[in-house]
mmCIF file of C-alpha atoms in Angstrom:
data_model
loop_
_atom_site.group_PDB
_atom_site.id
_atom_site.type_symbol
_atom_site.label_atom_id
_atom_site.label_comp_id
_atom_site.label_asym_id
_atom_site.label_seq_id
_atom_site.Cartn_x
_atom_site.Cartn_y
_atom_site.Cartn_z
ATOM 1 C CA MET X 1 0.000 0.000 0.000
ATOM 2 C CA ARG X 2 1.022 3.601 -0.529
ATOM 3 C CA VAL X 3 1.193 5.342 2.841
ATOM 4 C CA LEU X 4 1.667 9.079 3.354
ATOM 5 C CA LEU X 5 2.771 9.953 6.906
ATOM 6 C CA VAL X 6 2.021 13.556 7.859
ATOM 7 C CA ASN X 7 3.534 15.772 10.534
ATOM 8 C CA PRO X 8 1.244 18.840 10.681
ATOM 9 C CA LYS X 9 2.690 22.256 11.344
ATOM 10 C CA ASN X 10 3.284 22.855 15.024
ATOM 11 C CA GLY X 11 3.728 26.383 16.310
ATOM 12 C CA CYS X 12 6.319 25.045 18.743
ATOM 13 C CA ILE X 13 8.957 24.642 16.024
ATOM 14 C CA SER X 14 11.815 23.473 18.194
ATOM 15 C CA SER X 15 12.470 20.683 20.631
ATOM 16 C CA GLY X 16 15.300 19.810 22.935
ATOM 17 C CA GLY X 17 16.661 23.340 23.236
ATOM 18 C CA ASP X 18 16.013 25.028 19.880
ATOM 19 C CA PHE X 19 16.822 22.055 17.674
ATOM 20 C CA VAL X 20 14.599 21.654 14.630
ATOM 21 C CA ASN X 21 11.606 19.577 15.681
ATOM 22 C CA GLN X 22 12.205 15.935 14.761
ATOM 23 C CA PRO X 23 9.051 13.805 14.270
ATOM 24 C CA THR X 24 10.476 10.804 16.097
ATOM 25 C CA GLY X 25 7.095 9.083 16.380
ATOM 26 C CA LEU X 26 6.651 9.077 12.610
ATOM 27 C CA MET X 27 10.261 7.973 12.159
ATOM 28 C CA HIS X 28 9.599 4.861 14.231
ATOM 29 C CA LEU X 29 6.223 4.306 12.577
ATOM 30 C CA ALA X 30 7.913 4.387 9.179
ATOM 31 C CA GLY X 31 10.453 1.890 10.477
ATOM 32 C CA ALA X 32 7.643 -0.547 11.231
ATOM 33 C CA ILE X 33 6.015 -0.456 7.780
ATOM 34 C CA ALA X 34 8.603 0.619 5.195
ATOM 35 C CA ASP X 35 9.710 -2.951 4.442
ATOM 36 C CA GLU X 36 6.214 -3.933 3.253
ATOM 37 C CA HIS X 37 4.706 -0.675 2.009
ATOM 38 C CA ASP X 38 5.595 2.322 -0.143
ATOM 39 C CA VAL X 39 6.021 5.161 2.365
ATOM 40 C CA MET X 40 6.340 8.915 1.848
ATOM 41 C CA VAL X 41 6.664 11.567 4.552
ATOM 42 C CA CYS X 42 5.152 15.054 4.556
ATOM 43 C CA ASP X 43 6.691 17.221 7.274
ATOM 44 C CA CYS X 44 4.822 20.516 7.180
ATOM 45 C CA ASN X 45 7.277 22.023 9.691
ATOM 46 C CA LEU X 46 9.882 21.892 6.915
ATOM 47 C CA GLY X 47 7.611 23.755 4.503
ATOM 48 C CA GLU X 48 6.247 20.697 2.705
ATOM 49 C CA GLU X 49 2.634 21.020 1.513
ATOM 50 C CA PHE X 50 0.237 18.172 2.112
ATOM 51 C CA GLY X 51 -1.926 18.847 -0.946
ATOM 52 C CA VAL X 52 1.027 18.900 -3.330
ATOM 53 C CA LEU X 53 2.526 15.661 -2.015
ATOM 54 C CA ALA X 54 -0.841 13.902 -1.820
ATOM 55 C CA ASP X 55 -1.618 14.741 -5.441
ATOM 56 C CA ALA X 56 1.791 13.499 -6.578
ATOM 57 C CA PHE X 57 1.954 10.350 -4.432
ATOM 58 C CA LEU X 58 -1.739 9.299 -4.531
ATOM 59 C CA PRO X 59 -1.667 7.456 -1.189
ATOM 60 C CA ASP X 60 -4.018 4.655 -0.194
ATOM 61 C CA ILE X 61 -3.724 5.647 3.463
ATOM 62 C CA VAL X 62 -2.818 8.913 5.186
ATOM 63 C CA GLY X 63 -1.391 8.652 8.704
ATOM 64 C CA VAL X 64 -1.492 11.883 10.733
ATOM 65 C CA SER X 65 0.447 12.635 13.933
ATOM 66 C CA CYS X 66 -1.938 14.523 16.230
ATOM 67 C CA TRP X 67 -0.828 16.843 19.044
ATOM 68 C CA MET X 68 -2.671 19.679 20.753
ATOM 69 C CA GLY X 69 -0.040 22.074 19.439
ATOM 70 C CA ASN X 70 -0.743 21.175 15.804
ATOM 71 C CA PHE X 71 -4.537 20.920 16.046
ATOM 72 C CA SER X 72 -5.394 23.959 13.898
ATOM 73 C CA HIS X 73 -3.198 22.799 11.026
ATOM 74 C CA THR X 74 -4.385 19.212 11.443
ATOM 75 C CA GLU X 75 -7.943 20.417 10.847
ATOM 76 C CA GLU X 76 -6.802 21.931 7.541
ATOM 77 C CA ILE X 77 -5.021 18.739 6.494
ATOM 78 C CA LEU X 78 -8.048 16.588 7.302
ATOM 79 C CA LYS X 79 -10.247 18.807 5.129
ATOM 80 C CA LEU X 80 -7.797 18.503 2.226
ATOM 81 C CA ALA X 81 -7.639 14.732 2.672
ATOM 82 C CA LYS X 82 -11.425 14.341 2.693
ATOM 83 C CA ILE X 83 -11.770 16.481 -0.443
ATOM 84 C CA ARG X 84 -9.446 13.950 -2.111
ATOM 85 C CA ARG X 85 -11.447 11.061 -0.593
ATOM 86 C CA LEU X 86 -8.379 9.674 1.130
ATOM 87 C CA LYS X 87 -8.558 7.203 4.000
ATOM 88 C CA ILE X 88 -7.147 8.742 7.181
ATOM 89 C CA VAL X 89 -5.667 7.123 10.279
ATOM 90 C CA ALA X 90 -4.891 9.384 13.245
ATOM 91 C CA GLY X 91 -2.581 8.710 16.175
ATOM 92 C CA GLY X 92 -0.398 10.556 18.636
ATOM 93 C CA PRO X 93 -0.836 12.110 22.086
ATOM 94 C CA PHE X 94 -3.959 14.178 21.497
ATOM 95 C CA ALA X 95 -5.723 11.609 19.323
ATOM 96 C CA SER X 96 -5.079 9.109 22.125
ATOM 97 C CA VAL X 97 -6.900 11.168 24.758
ATOM 98 C CA ALA X 98 -9.646 12.501 22.454
ATOM 99 C CA PRO X 99 -10.250 9.839 19.766
ATOM 100 C CA GLU X 100 -13.945 10.668 19.304
ATOM 101 C CA LEU X 101 -13.029 14.252 18.415
ATOM 102 C CA TYR X 102 -10.963 13.104 15.445
ATOM 103 C CA LEU X 103 -13.715 10.776 14.256
ATOM 104 C CA GLU X 104 -16.046 13.790 14.262
ATOM 105 C CA LEU X 105 -13.502 15.616 12.094
ATOM 106 C CA GLY X 106 -13.688 12.893 9.449
ATOM 107 C CA VAL X 107 -10.859 10.550 10.411
ATOM 108 C CA ASP X 108 -11.621 6.938 9.436
ATOM 109 C CA CYS X 109 -9.706 5.265 12.262
ATOM 110 C CA VAL X 110 -7.904 6.394 15.430
ATOM 111 C CA ILE X 111 -5.151 4.366 17.094
ATOM 112 C CA THR X 112 -4.594 5.266 20.726
ATOM 113 C CA GLY X 113 -1.361 4.888 22.658
ATOM 114 C CA GLU X 114 1.785 3.404 21.100
ATOM 115 C CA ALA X 115 0.552 2.887 17.541
ATOM 116 C CA THR X 116 3.468 1.135 15.822
ATOM 117 C CA GLU X 117 2.275 -2.480 15.986
ATOM 118 C CA ALA X 118 -1.418 -1.638 15.601
ATOM 119 C CA PHE X 119 -0.777 0.485 12.493
ATOM 120 C CA ARG X 120 1.392 -2.219 10.949
ATOM 121 C CA ASP X 121 -1.329 -4.814 11.584
ATOM 122 C CA LEU X 122 -3.974 -2.505 10.156
ATOM 123 C CA LEU X 123 -2.023 -2.082 6.920
ATOM 124 C CA SER X 124 -1.290 -5.802 6.707
ATOM 125 C CA ALA X 125 -5.044 -6.454 6.658
ATOM 126 C CA ASN X 126 -5.028 -4.428 3.418
ATOM 127 C CA LYS X 127 -8.501 -3.056 3.994
ATOM 128 C CA HIS X 128 -9.834 0.295 2.894
ATOM 129 C CA ILE X 129 -12.856 -0.096 5.158
ATOM 130 C CA PHE X 130 -11.821 -0.196 8.798
ATOM 131 C CA PRO X 131 -13.833 -2.615 10.963
ATOM 132 C CA GLU X 132 -12.959 -0.610 14.074
ATOM 133 C CA LYS X 133 -13.160 3.164 14.290
ATOM 134 C CA ILE X 134 -11.006 3.274 17.426
ATOM 135 C CA ILE X 135 -8.178 0.805 17.993
ATOM 136 C CA TYR X 136 -6.995 0.764 21.594
ATOM 137 C CA SER X 137 -3.316 -0.167 21.551
ATOM 138 C CA ASN X 138 -2.195 -2.529 24.296
ATOM 139 C CA ASN X 139 0.980 -0.440 24.748
ATOM 140 C CA ARG X 140 3.044 -3.572 25.199
ATOM 141 C CA GLY X 141 5.176 -3.351 22.097
ATOM 142 C CA GLY X 142 8.344 -1.391 21.586
ATOM 143 C CA LEU X 143 9.522 1.031 18.957
ATOM 144 C CA LEU X 144 11.304 -0.452 15.961
ATOM 145 C CA PRO X 145 14.406 1.380 14.672
ATOM 146 C CA PRO X 146 13.436 4.510 12.724
ATOM 147 C CA SER X 147 13.566 4.705 8.922
ATOM 148 C CA TYR X 148 15.850 7.721 8.817
ATOM 149 C CA HIS X 149 16.325 7.426 5.037
ATOM 150 C CA LEU X 150 12.736 8.577 4.439
ATOM 151 C CA PHE X 151 13.299 11.851 6.304
ATOM 152 C CA ARG X 152 15.251 15.018 5.575
ATOM 153 C CA MET X 153 17.864 14.324 8.220
ATOM 154 C CA GLY X 154 20.117 17.124 6.992
ATOM 155 C CA ASP X 155 17.439 19.631 8.007
ATOM 156 C CA TYR X 156 16.811 18.014 11.383
ATOM 157 C CA LEU X 157 20.525 17.894 12.165
ATOM 158 C CA SER X 158 21.178 21.523 11.246
ATOM 159 C CA PRO X 159 22.841 23.634 13.977
ATOM 160 C CA ALA X 160 20.582 25.124 16.648
ATOM 161 C CA LYS X 161 20.318 28.864 16.040
ATOM 162 C CA SER X 162 19.861 29.894 19.663
ATOM 163 C CA GLY X 163 19.314 28.661 23.179
ATOM 164 C CA LEU X 164 21.427 26.557 25.504
ATOM 165 C CA TYR X 165 22.791 24.448 22.665
ATOM 166 C CA ALA X 166 23.320 27.109 19.996
ATOM 167 C CA GLY X 167 25.547 25.868 17.191
ATOM 168 C CA ARG X 168 25.144 22.208 18.148
ATOM 169 C CA LYS X 169 23.710 19.609 15.776
ATOM 170 C CA GLY X 170 21.271 17.670 17.914
ATOM 171 C CA GLY X 171 19.585 14.343 17.278
ATOM 172 C CA VAL X 172 16.644 12.999 19.272
ATOM 173 C CA ILE X 173 16.411 9.423 20.589
ATOM 174 C CA PHE X 174 14.032 7.670 22.972
ATOM 175 C CA ALA X 175 15.829 5.187 25.221
ATOM 176 C CA SER X 176 12.474 4.216 26.706
ATOM 177 C CA ILE X 177 8.768 4.751 26.131
ATOM 178 C CA GLY X 178 5.899 5.005 28.568
ATOM 179 C CA CYS X 179 5.793 6.352 32.105
ATOM 180 C CA ASN X 180 4.848 4.799 35.446
ATOM 181 C CA HIS X 181 4.305 8.139 37.196
ATOM 182 C CA ARG X 182 0.854 9.712 37.311
ATOM 183 C CA CYS X 183 1.290 13.441 37.897
ATOM 184 C CA VAL X 184 -2.121 15.136 37.816
ATOM 185 C CA PHE X 185 -1.167 17.570 35.035
ATOM 186 C CA CYS X 186 0.650 15.188 32.670
ATOM 187 C CA SER X 187 -0.638 12.865 29.940
ATOM 188 C CA GLY X 188 2.686 11.030 29.657
ATOM 189 C CA GLY X 189 1.068 7.783 30.723
ATOM 190 C CA TYR X 190 -0.870 7.481 27.447
ATOM 191 C CA LEU X 191 1.942 5.267 26.103
ATOM 192 C CA GLY X 192 1.498 2.818 28.951
ATOM 193 C CA LYS X 193 4.017 1.443 31.403
ATOM 194 C CA TRP X 194 7.731 2.158 31.061
ATOM 195 C CA ARG X 195 9.636 -0.050 28.564
ATOM 196 C CA SER X 196 13.313 0.139 27.665
ATOM 197 C CA ARG X 197 14.841 0.302 24.186
ATOM 198 C CA ASP X 198 18.217 -0.511 22.634
ATOM 199 C CA VAL X 199 19.569 2.716 21.130
ATOM 200 C CA GLU X 200 23.087 1.902 19.943
ATOM 201 C CA ILE X 201 22.196 1.695 16.225
ATOM 202 C CA GLU X 202 20.466 5.084 16.382
ATOM 203 C CA VAL X 203 23.348 6.705 18.263
ATOM 204 C CA LYS X 204 25.840 5.498 15.657
ATOM 205 C CA PHE X 205 23.648 6.637 12.753
ATOM 206 C CA LEU X 206 23.101 10.135 14.117
ATOM 207 C CA LYS X 207 26.777 10.580 14.948
ATOM 208 C CA ASN X 208 27.855 9.355 11.509
ATOM 209 C CA ASN X 209 25.437 11.825 9.917
ATOM 210 C CA GLY X 210 26.732 14.887 11.711
ATOM 211 C CA ALA X 211 25.044 15.002 15.115
ATOM 212 C CA ASP X 212 27.372 16.184 17.878
ATOM 213 C CA LEU X 213 24.765 16.109 20.650
ATOM 214 C CA ILE X 214 21.960 13.673 21.515
ATOM 215 C CA TRP X 215 18.784 14.562 23.371
ATOM 216 C CA PHE X 216 17.070 11.622 25.054
ATOM 217 C CA GLY X 217 13.400 12.574 24.974
ATOM 218 C CA ASP X 218 12.241 9.963 27.501
ATOM 219 C CA ALA X 219 9.543 10.918 29.999
ATOM 220 C CA SER X 220 12.115 10.035 32.668
ATOM 221 C CA PHE X 221 15.545 8.871 31.546
ATOM 222 C CA SER X 222 16.421 8.000 35.152
ATOM 223 C CA PHE X 223 13.423 5.762 35.911
ATOM 224 C CA ASN X 224 15.369 2.497 35.583
ATOM 225 C CA ARG X 225 18.857 2.948 37.010
ATOM 226 C CA ASP X 226 20.460 -0.041 35.272
ATOM 227 C CA HIS X 227 19.087 0.905 31.858
ATOM 228 C CA SER X 228 20.124 4.553 32.141
ATOM 229 C CA ILE X 229 23.669 3.482 33.050
ATOM 230 C CA THR X 230 23.718 1.079 30.079
ATOM 231 C CA VAL X 231 22.716 3.914 27.745
ATOM 232 C CA ALA X 232 25.340 6.195 29.288
ATOM 233 C CA ASP X 233 27.961 3.524 28.567
ATOM 234 C CA ILE X 234 26.854 3.467 24.913
ATOM 235 C CA MET X 235 27.322 7.243 24.770
ATOM 236 C CA ARG X 236 30.769 6.970 26.339
ATOM 237 C CA LYS X 237 31.879 4.370 23.784
ATOM 238 C CA ASN X 238 30.568 6.481 20.909
ATOM 239 C CA GLU X 239 32.147 9.667 22.287
ATOM 240 C CA ILE X 240 29.176 11.950 21.795
ATOM 241 C CA GLU X 241 27.719 14.410 24.308
ATOM 242 C CA TRP X 242 24.127 14.187 25.453
ATOM 243 C CA PHE X 243 21.394 15.458 27.752
ATOM 244 C CA ALA X 244 18.132 14.056 29.091
ATOM 245 C CA GLU X 245 15.180 14.692 31.385
ATOM 246 C CA VAL X 246 15.284 13.031 34.799
ATOM 247 C CA ARG X 247 13.450 13.081 38.103
ATOM 248 C CA VAL X 248 15.571 14.533 40.873
ATOM 249 C CA ASP X 249 14.472 11.822 43.288
ATOM 250 C CA GLU X 250 15.733 9.074 40.955
ATOM 251 C CA VAL X 251 19.370 10.177 40.645
ATOM 252 C CA ASP X 252 22.285 9.402 42.951
ATOM 253 C CA ILE X 253 25.913 10.479 43.088
ATOM 254 C CA ASN X 254 27.347 7.325 41.495
ATOM 255 C CA MET X 255 24.867 7.411 38.624
ATOM 256 C CA LEU X 256 25.571 11.091 37.998
ATOM 257 C CA LYS X 257 29.337 10.559 37.985
ATOM 258 C CA LEU X 258 28.889 7.880 35.316
ATOM 259 C CA PHE X 259 26.659 10.261 33.350
ATOM 260 C CA ALA X 260 29.266 13.014 33.520
ATOM 261 C CA ASP X 261 32.069 10.657 32.468
ATOM 262 C CA SER X 262 29.990 9.508 29.488
ATOM 263 C CA GLY X 263 29.492 13.006 28.079
ATOM 264 C CA CYS X 264 26.297 14.201 29.783
ATOM 265 C CA ILE X 265 26.391 18.007 29.704
ATOM 266 C CA SER X 266 22.990 18.848 31.202
ATOM 267 C CA LEU X 267 19.978 17.272 32.871
ATOM 268 C CA TRP X 268 16.445 18.644 32.742
ATOM 269 C CA PHE X 269 13.911 18.130 35.511
ATOM 270 C CA GLY X 270 10.555 19.391 36.707
ATOM 271 C CA ILE X 271 10.707 21.511 39.842
ATOM 272 C CA GLU X 272 7.125 22.719 39.350
ATOM 273 C CA SER X 273 6.790 24.622 42.642
ATOM 274 C CA ARG X 274 8.743 25.764 45.695
ATOM 275 C CA ILE X 275 5.779 24.837 47.897
ATOM 276 C CA ASP X 276 5.623 21.324 49.363
ATOM 277 C CA ALA X 277 1.824 21.397 49.613
ATOM 278 C CA GLU X 278 1.574 22.131 45.881
ATOM 279 C CA LEU X 279 3.955 19.282 45.055
ATOM 280 C CA ARG X 280 1.709 16.952 47.040
ATOM 281 C CA ARG X 281 -1.377 18.137 45.160
ATOM 282 C CA MET X 282 0.399 17.391 41.875
ATOM 283 C CA ARG X 283 0.993 13.792 43.013
ATOM 284 C CA LYS X 284 4.564 13.980 41.803
ATOM 285 C CA GLY X 285 5.780 11.965 44.759
ATOM 286 C CA LEU X 286 8.408 14.659 45.418
ATOM 287 C CA ARG X 287 9.339 16.650 48.486
ATOM 288 C CA TRP X 288 11.142 19.967 48.323
ATOM 289 C CA LEU X 289 14.109 18.338 50.053
ATOM 290 C CA ASP X 290 14.322 15.916 47.102
ATOM 291 C CA VAL X 291 14.484 18.844 44.689
ATOM 292 C CA GLU X 292 17.239 20.630 46.605
ATOM 293 C CA ARG X 293 19.234 17.433 47.011
ATOM 294 C CA GLY X 294 18.941 16.520 43.322
ATOM 295 C CA ILE X 295 20.009 19.962 42.128
ATOM 296 C CA GLN X 296 23.048 19.895 44.392
ATOM 297 C CA LEU X 297 24.108 16.411 43.249
ATOM 298 C CA ILE X 298 23.763 17.297 39.571
ATOM 299 C CA SER X 299 25.788 20.485 40.013
ATOM 300 C CA ASP X 300 28.465 18.750 42.108
ATOM 301 C CA CYS X 301 29.072 16.279 39.264
ATOM 302 C CA GLY X 302 29.749 19.065 36.772
ATOM 303 C CA ILE X 303 26.468 18.601 34.901
ATOM 304 C CA ARG X 304 24.400 21.682 34.135
ATOM 305 C CA PRO X 305 20.947 21.581 35.761
ATOM 306 C CA VAL X 306 17.982 22.887 33.747
ATOM 307 C CA GLY X 307 14.680 23.208 35.596
ATOM 308 C CA PHE X 308 11.017 23.866 34.891
ATOM 309 C CA VAL X 309 8.308 25.392 37.058
ATOM 310 C CA LEU X 310 4.574 25.231 36.460
ATOM 311 C CA ILE X 311 2.415 28.335 36.824
ATOM 312 C CA GLY X 312 -1.394 28.346 37.058
ATOM 313 C CA LEU X 313 -2.076 25.139 38.973
ATOM 314 C CA PRO X 314 -5.247 24.702 41.038
ATOM 315 C CA GLY X 315 -4.636 25.956 44.558
ATOM 316 C CA GLN X 316 -1.741 28.241 43.644
ATOM 317 C CA THR X 317 -2.100 31.707 45.143
ATOM 318 C CA ARG X 318 -0.430 35.039 44.501
ATOM 319 C CA GLN X 319 1.729 34.406 47.565
ATOM 320 C CA SER X 320 2.781 30.866 46.630
ATOM 321 C CA ILE X 321 3.592 31.902 43.061
ATOM 322 C CA GLU X 322 5.654 34.802 44.408
ATOM 323 C CA GLU X 323 7.603 32.425 46.662
ATOM 324 C CA THR X 324 8.410 30.156 43.720
ATOM 325 C CA VAL X 325 9.449 33.075 41.498
ATOM 326 C CA ARG X 326 11.691 34.572 44.178
ATOM 327 C CA TRP X 327 13.419 31.219 44.611
ATOM 328 C CA VAL X 328 13.962 30.981 40.845
ATOM 329 C CA GLU X 329 15.483 34.470 40.786
ATOM 330 C CA GLU X 330 18.066 33.349 43.357
ATOM 331 C CA GLN X 331 19.331 30.459 41.217
ATOM 332 C CA SER X 332 22.339 30.452 38.897
ATOM 333 C CA PHE X 333 21.000 27.894 36.414
ATOM 334 C CA PRO X 334 18.221 28.233 33.807
ATOM 335 C CA ILE X 335 14.660 27.488 34.899
ATOM 336 C CA SER X 336 11.872 27.773 32.335
ATOM 337 C CA PRO X 337 8.296 28.721 33.231
ATOM 338 C CA ASN X 338 5.417 26.670 31.837
ATOM 339 C CA THR X 339 1.837 27.852 32.155
ATOM 340 C CA LEU X 340 -0.586 25.045 32.895
ATOM 341 C CA ILE X 341 -2.440 23.457 29.990
ATOM 342 C CA PRO X 342 -5.239 21.199 31.310
ATOM 343 C CA ILE X 343 -4.875 18.186 29.012
ATOM 344 C CA PRO X 344 -7.965 16.032 28.473
ATOM 345 C CA GLY X 345 -7.697 12.753 30.320
ATOM 346 C CA THR X 346 -5.524 14.093 33.133
ATOM 347 C CA ALA X 347 -6.755 14.368 36.702
ATOM 348 C CA ILE X 348 -6.626 18.171 36.494
ATOM 349 C CA TRP X 349 -8.741 18.193 33.337
ATOM 350 C CA ASN X 350 -11.286 15.758 34.751
ATOM 351 C CA GLU X 351 -11.798 17.809 37.899
ATOM 352 C CA ALA X 352 -11.929 21.139 36.047
ATOM 353 C CA ALA X 353 -14.341 19.808 33.411
ATOM 354 C CA LYS X 354 -16.632 18.442 36.128
ATOM 355 C CA ASN X 355 -16.828 21.958 37.581
ATOM 356 C CA ASN X 356 -17.208 23.675 34.165
ATOM 357 C CA MET X 357 -13.881 25.481 34.559
ATOM 358 C CA VAL X 358 -12.461 24.641 31.105
ATOM 359 C CA PRO X 359 -13.721 25.147 27.546
ATOM 360 C CA ASN X 360 -14.855 22.225 25.408
ATOM 361 C CA ILE X 361 -12.119 20.073 23.900
ATOM 362 C CA VAL X 362 -12.235 21.618 20.408
ATOM 363 C CA GLU X 363 -12.054 25.166 21.746
ATOM 364 C CA LEU X 364 -9.218 24.226 24.097
ATOM 365 C CA ALA X 365 -7.257 22.527 21.306
ATOM 366 C CA ARG X 366 -7.559 25.591 19.081
ATOM 367 C CA MET X 367 -6.489 27.827 21.958
ATOM 368 C CA VAL X 368 -3.440 25.651 22.617
ATOM 369 C CA SER X 369 -2.534 25.534 18.936
ATOM 370 C CA ASP X 370 -2.832 29.319 18.630
ATOM 371 C CA PHE X 371 -0.832 29.688 21.851
ATOM 372 C CA TYR X 372 2.073 27.821 20.275
ATOM 373 C CA TYR X 373 1.848 29.663 16.973
ATOM 374 C CA GLN X 374 1.886 33.041 18.695
ATOM 375 C CA GLN X 375 4.567 31.945 21.188
ATOM 376 C CA SER X 376 2.482 33.611 23.896
ATOM 377 C CA ARG X 377 3.530 32.991 27.477
ATOM 378 C CA GLY X 378 0.296 34.006 29.140
ATOM 379 C CA PRO X 379 -2.183 31.504 30.590
ATOM 380 C CA ILE X 380 -4.468 29.561 28.278
ATOM 381 C CA VAL X 381 -6.727 28.465 31.120
ATOM 382 C CA ASN X 382 -6.153 29.819 34.613
ATOM 383 C CA LEU X 383 -7.164 27.336 37.320
ATOM 384 C CA SER X 384 -5.199 29.031 40.104
ATOM 385 C CA ASP X 385 -6.469 31.418 42.776
ATOM 386 C CA ALA X 386 -4.363 34.248 41.294
ATOM 387 C CA ASN X 387 -5.463 36.463 38.413
ATOM 388 C CA ASN X 388 -4.037 36.354 34.882
ATOM 389 C CA GLY X 389 -1.890 39.404 35.525
ATOM 390 C CA VAL X 390 -0.065 37.630 38.350
ATOM 391 C CA LEU X 391 0.620 34.627 36.117
ATOM 392 C CA LYS X 392 1.890 36.764 33.239
ATOM 393 C CA GLU X 393 4.143 38.750 35.569
ATOM 394 C CA ALA X 394 5.566 35.544 37.057
ATOM 395 C CA VAL X 395 6.415 34.162 33.625
ATOM 396 C CA ALA X 396 7.964 37.472 32.548
ATOM 397 C CA ARG X 397 10.156 37.697 35.660
ATOM 398 C CA ILE X 398 11.445 34.154 35.224
ATOM 399 C CA ASN X 399 12.176 34.745 31.541
ATOM 400 C CA ASN X 400 13.990 37.985 32.384
ATOM 401 C CA HIS X 401 16.090 36.128 34.945
ATOM 402 C CA ASN X 402 17.049 33.527 32.331
ATOM 403 C CA GLN X 403 18.063 36.282 29.917
ATOM 404 C CA GLU X 404 20.273 37.825 32.587
ATOM 405 C CA LEU X 405 21.937 34.440 33.135
ATOM 406 C CA CYS X 406 22.643 34.186 29.402
ATOM 407 C CA ARG X 407 24.137 37.677 29.321
ATOM 408 C CA GLY X 408 26.201 36.985 32.431
#
């Protein structure tokens, strides 16, 4: 079958510190089907036009990667596909939590969760009429190696133009998929329980094709100590620097020393709030002492810490936000502010929707998509006890502090 995989335009055009956004999900999906099917990729973030490629390729099936941040452009692509009477399969994070929405938009089939095996099986059935409108993935399979040859890797591995890794050519790899944590604001569990992956082939490929830095995009690189150390050893043998996102309560001094020796230059982690009571409400399983300890250990090992705080959570007040911002302004490492987006399917969304505190899913998705396109840093939905002005000021102060760190 002729399969056109589509990455709609996402207003958030970078990932991993201003690298060009790499559609890793589609890369792995292509790896699962390219040996049996004729596959073409349309990455709209690189300026490719869906209509032009669809008319030239004449696909039997269109597979679309669906995120909240690309919802507005996805709507346009779905309209173009239906005009051409193309069969459409949707997957990805947002399709997984709101499958009925995409069926209403004209999609023929939605695959939830980790879609690789389910999509391959669907194509193997060689049917243009799908017996199931929603396929619920069992999330037990792993990701097959990506089909890099189908993608414009030269564009993805171009030097970052700004940010912490300016000038570096960064490749993205997932050393694991899934997440066992259940933070109330995060939809990371949609891929199921944590599973490890072998990454050595991907590391070698990216290095041989010009990458000088690898970003491990795992939900938590540190979740399984033995696996993270194994991956670090692969990086050491291949002599390429890297960074990843960890939980500060999952790292220890010996692990971090091995990371540093293997070329780890920075570790990202969610701080979220300076207030212990707010951390408890998030169900992160963290105490403030864990955060302080983790930051100190990372710094002591010569690895640059990079943190994130979350503004606009239920129960946050003007005073608690001020305490978090003041703490951030005292730090000598970058900490990025994120304003809360209540994602459908999360505990925060469920509670807010029950109390009519959030818009309907379509309106929210369009707001989020526009938020990314405009690169606004104000709140999309404010569930805190502080007003929008307080949230905007908090974000501005943290961003100003980061700019001062860069200048210093």
